[in-house]
PDB file of C-alpha atoms in Angstrom:
ATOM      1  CA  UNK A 362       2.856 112.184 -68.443  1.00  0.00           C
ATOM      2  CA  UNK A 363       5.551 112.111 -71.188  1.00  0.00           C
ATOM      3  CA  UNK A 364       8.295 111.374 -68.330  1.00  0.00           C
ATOM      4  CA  UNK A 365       5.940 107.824 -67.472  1.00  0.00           C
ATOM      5  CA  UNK A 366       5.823 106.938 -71.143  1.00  0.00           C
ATOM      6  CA  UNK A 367       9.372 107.254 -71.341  1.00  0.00           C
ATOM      7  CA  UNK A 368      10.025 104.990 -67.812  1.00  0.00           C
ATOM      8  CA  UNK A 369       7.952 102.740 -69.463  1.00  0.00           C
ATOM      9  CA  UNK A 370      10.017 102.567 -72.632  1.00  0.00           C
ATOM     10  CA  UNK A 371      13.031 102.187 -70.548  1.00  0.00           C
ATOM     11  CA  UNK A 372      11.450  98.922 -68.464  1.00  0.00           C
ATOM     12  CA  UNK A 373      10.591  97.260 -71.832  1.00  0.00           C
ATOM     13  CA  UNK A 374      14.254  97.497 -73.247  1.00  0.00           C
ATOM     14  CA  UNK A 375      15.444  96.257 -69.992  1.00  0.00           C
ATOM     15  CA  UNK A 376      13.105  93.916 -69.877  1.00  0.00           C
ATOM     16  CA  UNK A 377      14.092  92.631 -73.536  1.00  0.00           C
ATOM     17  CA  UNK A 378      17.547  92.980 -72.755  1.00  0.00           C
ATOM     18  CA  UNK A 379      17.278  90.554 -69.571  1.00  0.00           C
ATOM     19  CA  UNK A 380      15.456  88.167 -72.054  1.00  0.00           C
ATOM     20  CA  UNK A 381      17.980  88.307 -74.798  1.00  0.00           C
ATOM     21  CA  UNK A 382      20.645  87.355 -71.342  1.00  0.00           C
ATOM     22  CA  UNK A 383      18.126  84.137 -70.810  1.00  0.00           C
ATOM     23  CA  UNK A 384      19.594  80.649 -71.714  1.00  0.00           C
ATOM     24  CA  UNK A 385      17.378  80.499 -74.604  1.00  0.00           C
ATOM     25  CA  UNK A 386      19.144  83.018 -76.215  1.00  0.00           C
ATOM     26  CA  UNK A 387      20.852  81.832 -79.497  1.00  0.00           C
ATOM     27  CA  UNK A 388      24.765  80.753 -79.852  1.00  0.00           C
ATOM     28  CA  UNK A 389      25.206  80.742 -76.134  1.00  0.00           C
ATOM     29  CA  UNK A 390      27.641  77.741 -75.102  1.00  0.00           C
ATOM     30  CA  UNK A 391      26.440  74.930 -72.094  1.00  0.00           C
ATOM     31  CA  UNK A 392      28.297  76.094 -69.254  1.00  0.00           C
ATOM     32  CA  UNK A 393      29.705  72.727 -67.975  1.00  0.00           C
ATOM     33  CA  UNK A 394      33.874  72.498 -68.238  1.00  0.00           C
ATOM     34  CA  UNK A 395      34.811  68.967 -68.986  1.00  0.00           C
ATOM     35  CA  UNK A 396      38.395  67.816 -68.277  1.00  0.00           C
ATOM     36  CA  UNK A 397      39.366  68.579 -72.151  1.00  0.00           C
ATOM     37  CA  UNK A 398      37.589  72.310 -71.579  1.00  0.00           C
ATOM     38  CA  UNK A 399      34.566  73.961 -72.027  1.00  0.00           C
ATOM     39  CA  UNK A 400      31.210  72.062 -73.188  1.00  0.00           C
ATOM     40  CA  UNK A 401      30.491  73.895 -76.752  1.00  0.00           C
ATOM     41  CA  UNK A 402      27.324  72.482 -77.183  1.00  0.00           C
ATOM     42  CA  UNK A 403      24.427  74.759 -77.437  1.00  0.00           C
ATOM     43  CA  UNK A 404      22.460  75.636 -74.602  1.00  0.00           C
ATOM     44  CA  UNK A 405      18.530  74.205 -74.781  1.00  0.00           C
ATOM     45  CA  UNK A 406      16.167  76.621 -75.750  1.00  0.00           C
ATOM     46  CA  UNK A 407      14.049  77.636 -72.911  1.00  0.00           C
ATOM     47  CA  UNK A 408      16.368  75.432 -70.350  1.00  0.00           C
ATOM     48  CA  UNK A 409      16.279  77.569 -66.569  1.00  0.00           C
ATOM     49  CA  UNK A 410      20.424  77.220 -66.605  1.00  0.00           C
ATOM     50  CA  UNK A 411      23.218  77.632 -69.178  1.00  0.00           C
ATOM     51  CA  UNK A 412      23.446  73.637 -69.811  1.00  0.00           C
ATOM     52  CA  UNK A 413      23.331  72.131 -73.575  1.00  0.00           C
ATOM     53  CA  UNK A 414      20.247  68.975 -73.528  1.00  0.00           C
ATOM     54  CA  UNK A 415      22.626  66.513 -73.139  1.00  0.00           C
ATOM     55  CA  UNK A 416      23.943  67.811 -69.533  1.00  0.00           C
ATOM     56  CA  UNK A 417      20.168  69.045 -68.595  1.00  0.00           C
ATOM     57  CA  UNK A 418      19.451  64.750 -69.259  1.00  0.00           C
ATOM     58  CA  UNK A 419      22.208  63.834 -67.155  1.00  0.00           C
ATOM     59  CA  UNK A 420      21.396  66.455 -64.499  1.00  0.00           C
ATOM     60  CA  UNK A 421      17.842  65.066 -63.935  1.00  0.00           C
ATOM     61  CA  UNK A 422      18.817  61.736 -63.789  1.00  0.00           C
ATOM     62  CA  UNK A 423      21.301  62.286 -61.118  1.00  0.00           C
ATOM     63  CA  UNK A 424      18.317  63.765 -59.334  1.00  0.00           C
ATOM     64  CA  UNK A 425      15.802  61.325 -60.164  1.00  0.00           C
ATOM     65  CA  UNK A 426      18.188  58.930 -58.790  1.00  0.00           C
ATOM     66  CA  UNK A 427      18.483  60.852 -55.553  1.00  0.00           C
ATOM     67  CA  UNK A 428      15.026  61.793 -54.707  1.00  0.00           C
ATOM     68  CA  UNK A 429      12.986  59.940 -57.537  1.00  0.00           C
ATOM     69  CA  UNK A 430      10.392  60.962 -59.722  1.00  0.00           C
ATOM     70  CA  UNK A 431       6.514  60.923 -58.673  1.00  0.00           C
ATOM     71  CA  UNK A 432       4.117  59.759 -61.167  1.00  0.00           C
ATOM     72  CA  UNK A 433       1.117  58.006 -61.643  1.00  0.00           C
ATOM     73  CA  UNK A 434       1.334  54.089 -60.939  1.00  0.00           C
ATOM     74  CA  UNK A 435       0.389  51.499 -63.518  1.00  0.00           C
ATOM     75  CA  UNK A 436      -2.819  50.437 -61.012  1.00  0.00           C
ATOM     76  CA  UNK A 437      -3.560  51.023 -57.201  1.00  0.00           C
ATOM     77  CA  UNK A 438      -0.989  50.447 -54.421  1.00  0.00           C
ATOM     78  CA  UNK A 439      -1.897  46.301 -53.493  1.00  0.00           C
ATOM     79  CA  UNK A 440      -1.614  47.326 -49.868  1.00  0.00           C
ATOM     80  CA  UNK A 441      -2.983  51.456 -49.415  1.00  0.00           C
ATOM     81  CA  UNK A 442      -4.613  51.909 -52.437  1.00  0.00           C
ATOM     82  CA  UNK A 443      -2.723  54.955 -53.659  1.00  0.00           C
ATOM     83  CA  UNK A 444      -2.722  55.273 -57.001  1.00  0.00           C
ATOM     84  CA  UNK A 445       0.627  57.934 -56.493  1.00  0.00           C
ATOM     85  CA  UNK A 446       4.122  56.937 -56.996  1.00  0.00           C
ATOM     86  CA  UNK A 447       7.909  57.320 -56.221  1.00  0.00           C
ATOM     87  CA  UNK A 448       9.995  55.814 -59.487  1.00  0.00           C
ATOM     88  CA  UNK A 449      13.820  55.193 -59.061  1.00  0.00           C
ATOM     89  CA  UNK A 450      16.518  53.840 -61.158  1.00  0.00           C
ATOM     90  CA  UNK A 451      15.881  50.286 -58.742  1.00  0.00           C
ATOM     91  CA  UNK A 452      12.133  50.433 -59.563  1.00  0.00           C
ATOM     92  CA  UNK A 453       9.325  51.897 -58.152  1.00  0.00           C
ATOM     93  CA  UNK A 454       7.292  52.160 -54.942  1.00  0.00           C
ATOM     94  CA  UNK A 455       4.309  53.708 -53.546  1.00  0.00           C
ATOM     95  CA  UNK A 456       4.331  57.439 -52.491  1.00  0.00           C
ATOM     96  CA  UNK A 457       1.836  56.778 -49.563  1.00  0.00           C
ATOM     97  CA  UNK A 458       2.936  53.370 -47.596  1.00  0.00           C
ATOM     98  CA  UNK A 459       6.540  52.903 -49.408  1.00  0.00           C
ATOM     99  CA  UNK A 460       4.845  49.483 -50.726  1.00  0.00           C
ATOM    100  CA  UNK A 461       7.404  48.287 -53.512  1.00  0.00           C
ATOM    101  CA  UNK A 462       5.440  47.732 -57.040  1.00  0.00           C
ATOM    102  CA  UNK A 463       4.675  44.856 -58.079  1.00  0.00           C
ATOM    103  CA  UNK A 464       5.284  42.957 -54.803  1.00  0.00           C
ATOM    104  CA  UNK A 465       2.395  40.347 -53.089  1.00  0.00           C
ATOM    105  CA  UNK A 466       1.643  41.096 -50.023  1.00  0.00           C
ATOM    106  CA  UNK A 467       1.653  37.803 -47.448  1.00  0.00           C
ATOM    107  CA  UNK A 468      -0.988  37.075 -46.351  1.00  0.00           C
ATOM    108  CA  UNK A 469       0.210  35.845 -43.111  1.00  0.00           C
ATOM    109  CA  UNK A 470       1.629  39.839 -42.532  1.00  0.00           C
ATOM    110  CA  UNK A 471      -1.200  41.418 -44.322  1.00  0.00           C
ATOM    111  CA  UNK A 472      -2.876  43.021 -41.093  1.00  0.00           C
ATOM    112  CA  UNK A 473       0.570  43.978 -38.780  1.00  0.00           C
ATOM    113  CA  UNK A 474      -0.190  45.079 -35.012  1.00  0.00           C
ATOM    114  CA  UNK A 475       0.452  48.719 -34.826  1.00  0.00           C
ATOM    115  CA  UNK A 476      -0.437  50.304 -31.191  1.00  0.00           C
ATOM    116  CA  UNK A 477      -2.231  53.765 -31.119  1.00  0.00           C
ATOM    117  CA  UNK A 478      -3.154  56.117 -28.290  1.00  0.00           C
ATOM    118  CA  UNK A 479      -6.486  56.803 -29.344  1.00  0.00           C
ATOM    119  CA  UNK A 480      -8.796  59.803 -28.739  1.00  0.00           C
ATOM    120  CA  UNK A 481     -12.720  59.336 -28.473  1.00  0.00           C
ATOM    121  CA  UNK A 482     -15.264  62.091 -27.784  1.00  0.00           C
ATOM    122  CA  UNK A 483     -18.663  61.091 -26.570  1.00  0.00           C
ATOM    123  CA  UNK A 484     -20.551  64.082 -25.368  1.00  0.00           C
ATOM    124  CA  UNK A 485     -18.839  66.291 -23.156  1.00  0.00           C
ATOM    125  CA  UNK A 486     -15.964  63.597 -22.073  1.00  0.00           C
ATOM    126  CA  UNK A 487     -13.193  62.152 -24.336  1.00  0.00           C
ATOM    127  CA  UNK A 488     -11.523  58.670 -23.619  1.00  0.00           C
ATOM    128  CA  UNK A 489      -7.608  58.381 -23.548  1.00  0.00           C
ATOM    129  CA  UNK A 490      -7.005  54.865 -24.358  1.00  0.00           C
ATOM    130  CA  UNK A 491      -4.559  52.099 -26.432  1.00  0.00           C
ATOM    131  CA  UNK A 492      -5.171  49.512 -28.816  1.00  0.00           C
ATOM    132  CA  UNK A 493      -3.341  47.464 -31.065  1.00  0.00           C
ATOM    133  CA  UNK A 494      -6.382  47.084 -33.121  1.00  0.00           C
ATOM    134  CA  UNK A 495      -8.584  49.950 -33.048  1.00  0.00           C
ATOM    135  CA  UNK A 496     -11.834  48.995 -35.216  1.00  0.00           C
ATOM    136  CA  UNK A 497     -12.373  46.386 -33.131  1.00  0.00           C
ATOM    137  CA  UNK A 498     -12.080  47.785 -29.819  1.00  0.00           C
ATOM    138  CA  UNK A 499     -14.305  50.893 -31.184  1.00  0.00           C
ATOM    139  CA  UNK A 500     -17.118  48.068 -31.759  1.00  0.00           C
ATOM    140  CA  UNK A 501     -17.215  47.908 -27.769  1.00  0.00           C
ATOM    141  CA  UNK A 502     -16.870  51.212 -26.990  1.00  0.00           C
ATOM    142  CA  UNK A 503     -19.199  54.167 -26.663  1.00  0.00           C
ATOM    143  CA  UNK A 504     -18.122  56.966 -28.992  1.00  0.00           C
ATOM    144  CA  UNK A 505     -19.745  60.215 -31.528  1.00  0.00           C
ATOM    145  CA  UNK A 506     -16.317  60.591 -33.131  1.00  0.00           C
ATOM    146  CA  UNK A 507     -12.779  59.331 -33.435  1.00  0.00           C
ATOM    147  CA  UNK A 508     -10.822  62.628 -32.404  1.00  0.00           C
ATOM    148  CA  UNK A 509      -7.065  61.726 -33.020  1.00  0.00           C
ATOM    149  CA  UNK A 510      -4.754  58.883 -32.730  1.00  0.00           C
ATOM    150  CA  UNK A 511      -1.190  58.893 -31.603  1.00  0.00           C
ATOM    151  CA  UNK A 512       1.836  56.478 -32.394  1.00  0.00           C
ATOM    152  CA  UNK A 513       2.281  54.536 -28.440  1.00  0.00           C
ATOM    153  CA  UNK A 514       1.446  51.805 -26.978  1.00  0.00           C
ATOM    154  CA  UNK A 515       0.200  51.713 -22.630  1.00  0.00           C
ATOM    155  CA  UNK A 516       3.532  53.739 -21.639  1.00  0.00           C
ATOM    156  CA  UNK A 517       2.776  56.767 -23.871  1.00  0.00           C
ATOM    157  CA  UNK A 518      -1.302  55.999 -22.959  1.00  0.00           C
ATOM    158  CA  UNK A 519      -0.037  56.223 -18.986  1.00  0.00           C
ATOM    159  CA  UNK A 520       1.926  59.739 -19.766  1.00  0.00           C
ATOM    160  CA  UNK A 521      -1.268  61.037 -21.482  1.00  0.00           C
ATOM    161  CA  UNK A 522      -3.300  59.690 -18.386  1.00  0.00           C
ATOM    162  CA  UNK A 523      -0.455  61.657 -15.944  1.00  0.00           C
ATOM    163  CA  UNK A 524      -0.329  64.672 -18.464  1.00  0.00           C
ATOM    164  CA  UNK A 525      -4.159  65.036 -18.243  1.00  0.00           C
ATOM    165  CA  UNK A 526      -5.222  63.717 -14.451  1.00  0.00           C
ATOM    166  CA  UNK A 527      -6.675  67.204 -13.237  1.00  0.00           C
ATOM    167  CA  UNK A 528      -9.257  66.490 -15.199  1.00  0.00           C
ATOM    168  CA  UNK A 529      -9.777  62.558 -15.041  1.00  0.00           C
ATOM    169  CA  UNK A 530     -13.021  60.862 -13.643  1.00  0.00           C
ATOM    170  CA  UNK A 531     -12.075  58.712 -10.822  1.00  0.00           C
ATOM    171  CA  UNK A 532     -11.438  55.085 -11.504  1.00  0.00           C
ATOM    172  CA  UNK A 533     -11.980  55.681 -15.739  1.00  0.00           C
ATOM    173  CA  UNK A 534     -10.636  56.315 -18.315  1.00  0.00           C
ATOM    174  CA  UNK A 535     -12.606  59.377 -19.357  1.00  0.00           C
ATOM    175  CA  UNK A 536     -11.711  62.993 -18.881  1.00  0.00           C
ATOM    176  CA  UNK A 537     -13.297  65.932 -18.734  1.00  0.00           C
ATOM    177  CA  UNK A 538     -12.869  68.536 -22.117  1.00  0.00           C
ATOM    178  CA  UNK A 539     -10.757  70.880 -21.491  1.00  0.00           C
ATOM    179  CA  UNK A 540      -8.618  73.732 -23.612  1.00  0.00           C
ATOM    180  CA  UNK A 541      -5.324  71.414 -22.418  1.00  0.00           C
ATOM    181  CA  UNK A 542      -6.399  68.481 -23.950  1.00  0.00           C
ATOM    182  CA  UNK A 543      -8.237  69.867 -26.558  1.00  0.00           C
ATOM    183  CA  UNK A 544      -5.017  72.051 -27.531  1.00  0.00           C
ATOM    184  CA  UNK A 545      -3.231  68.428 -27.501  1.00  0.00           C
ATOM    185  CA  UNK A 546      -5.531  66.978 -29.733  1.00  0.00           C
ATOM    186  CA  UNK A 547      -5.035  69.912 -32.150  1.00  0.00           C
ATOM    187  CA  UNK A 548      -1.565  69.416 -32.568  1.00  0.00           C
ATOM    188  CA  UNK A 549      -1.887  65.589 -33.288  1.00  0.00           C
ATOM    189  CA  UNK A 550      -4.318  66.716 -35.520  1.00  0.00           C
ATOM    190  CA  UNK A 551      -2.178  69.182 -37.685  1.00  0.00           C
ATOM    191  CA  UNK A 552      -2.161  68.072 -41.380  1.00  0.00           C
ATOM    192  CA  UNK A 553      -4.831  65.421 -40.617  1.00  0.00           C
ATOM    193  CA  UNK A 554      -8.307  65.510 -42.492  1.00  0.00           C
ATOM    194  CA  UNK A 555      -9.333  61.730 -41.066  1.00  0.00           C
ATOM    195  CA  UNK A 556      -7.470  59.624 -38.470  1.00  0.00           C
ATOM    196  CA  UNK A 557      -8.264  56.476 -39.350  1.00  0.00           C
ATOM    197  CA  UNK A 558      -7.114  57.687 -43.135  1.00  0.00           C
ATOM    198  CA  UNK A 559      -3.444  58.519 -41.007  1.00  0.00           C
ATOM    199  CA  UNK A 560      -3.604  54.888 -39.068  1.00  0.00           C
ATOM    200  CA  UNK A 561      -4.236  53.177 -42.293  1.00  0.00           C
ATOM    201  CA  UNK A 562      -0.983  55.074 -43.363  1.00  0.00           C
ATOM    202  CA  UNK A 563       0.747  53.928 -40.669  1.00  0.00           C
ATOM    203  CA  UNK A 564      -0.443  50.355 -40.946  1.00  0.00           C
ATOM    204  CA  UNK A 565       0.318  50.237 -44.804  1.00  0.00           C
ATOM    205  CA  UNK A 566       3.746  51.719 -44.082  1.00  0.00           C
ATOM    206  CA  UNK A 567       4.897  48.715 -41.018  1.00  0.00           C
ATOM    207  CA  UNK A 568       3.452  46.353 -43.935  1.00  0.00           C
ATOM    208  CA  UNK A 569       6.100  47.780 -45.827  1.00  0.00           C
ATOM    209  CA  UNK A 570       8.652  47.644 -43.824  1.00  0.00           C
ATOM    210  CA  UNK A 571       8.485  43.772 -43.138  1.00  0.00           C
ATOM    211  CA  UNK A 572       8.580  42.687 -46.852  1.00  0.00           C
TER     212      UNK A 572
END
């Protein structure tokens, strides 16, 4: 066993040896050339690249500028709710709807159409349908549970009605459950815990994008 003790030796010192290469090692330069040559300024300790604090600062603002910064915001989103942000340079807005803080939402573009194809299931049938407003025409309609919605409006609910008509009831707009459909469903469903959470989304976001 003396060979093992001796690997293991060996795997500290190269271990130690990678960690004295690290950017935290002491009197290592930044790594940035400026026109008049080399930056000399000490790397920051513990910094993942060979950059002195000043270029690490001017690095992440370049990025923050690009792709902003999430954080907390100062108080829920005015239109979604979220209490998650994106912060820019510009200012900030919300990381769920893109709602810009500190904007008022009109009221006279508070609730903005947005049509669905919607999915119900009610026993052993599930309705294809459209709607530009969906809680309302739910209040009408015979349903156990909202299965998925889908961005469209009557010519995407038509193609689903095509897409699907093997297995339509005559004259309805009810069809039968089947693996094809339910396999469609599925992939609407991907990354979805709650529909109406993912219409709210979308409604928050074409409130957005009329301010």
């Amino acid at each position: 066993m003396r060979g093992a003790g001796v690997l293991h030796d060996a795997s500290v010192v190269a271990i130690s040896l990678a960690d004295m290469n690290r950017a935290d090692a002491p009197g290592r330069a930044c790594s940035i050339r400026l026109d008049a040559g080399p930056c000399s300024a000490p790397v920051e300790a513990g910094a993942p690249l060979d950059l002195c604090t000043g270029h690490l600062l001017e690095a992440h603002d370049w990025v923050a500028g690009e792709v902003g910064v999430t954080d907390l915001l100062p108080g829920p989103c005015l239109v979604c709710g979220s209490r998650v942000g994106v912060a820019y340079p510009s200012g900030r807005i919300c990381a769920i709807c893109e709602w810009r803080v500190g904007d008022v939402p009109d009221g006279a573009v508070a609730d903005p159409r947005v049509d669905v194809v919607y999915y119900l299931g009610y026993r052993d049938q599930i309705k294809i349908g459209t709607s530009g407003n969906p809680r309302v025409r739910f209040a009408s309609l015979p349903h156990d549970e909202v299965l998925a919605f889908e961005l469209g409006d009557r010519t995407v609910e038509q193609r689903r009605h095509a897409q699907f008509a093997a297995h339509r009831s005559p004259g309805t707009e009810w069809f039968d459950v089947h693996d094809e459909l339910l396999a469609h469903i599925a992939e609407l469903r991907l990354g979805v815990t709650d529909p109406w959470a993912q219409y709210d989304r979308w409604v928050s976001r074409r409130l957005a994008a009329q301010s």
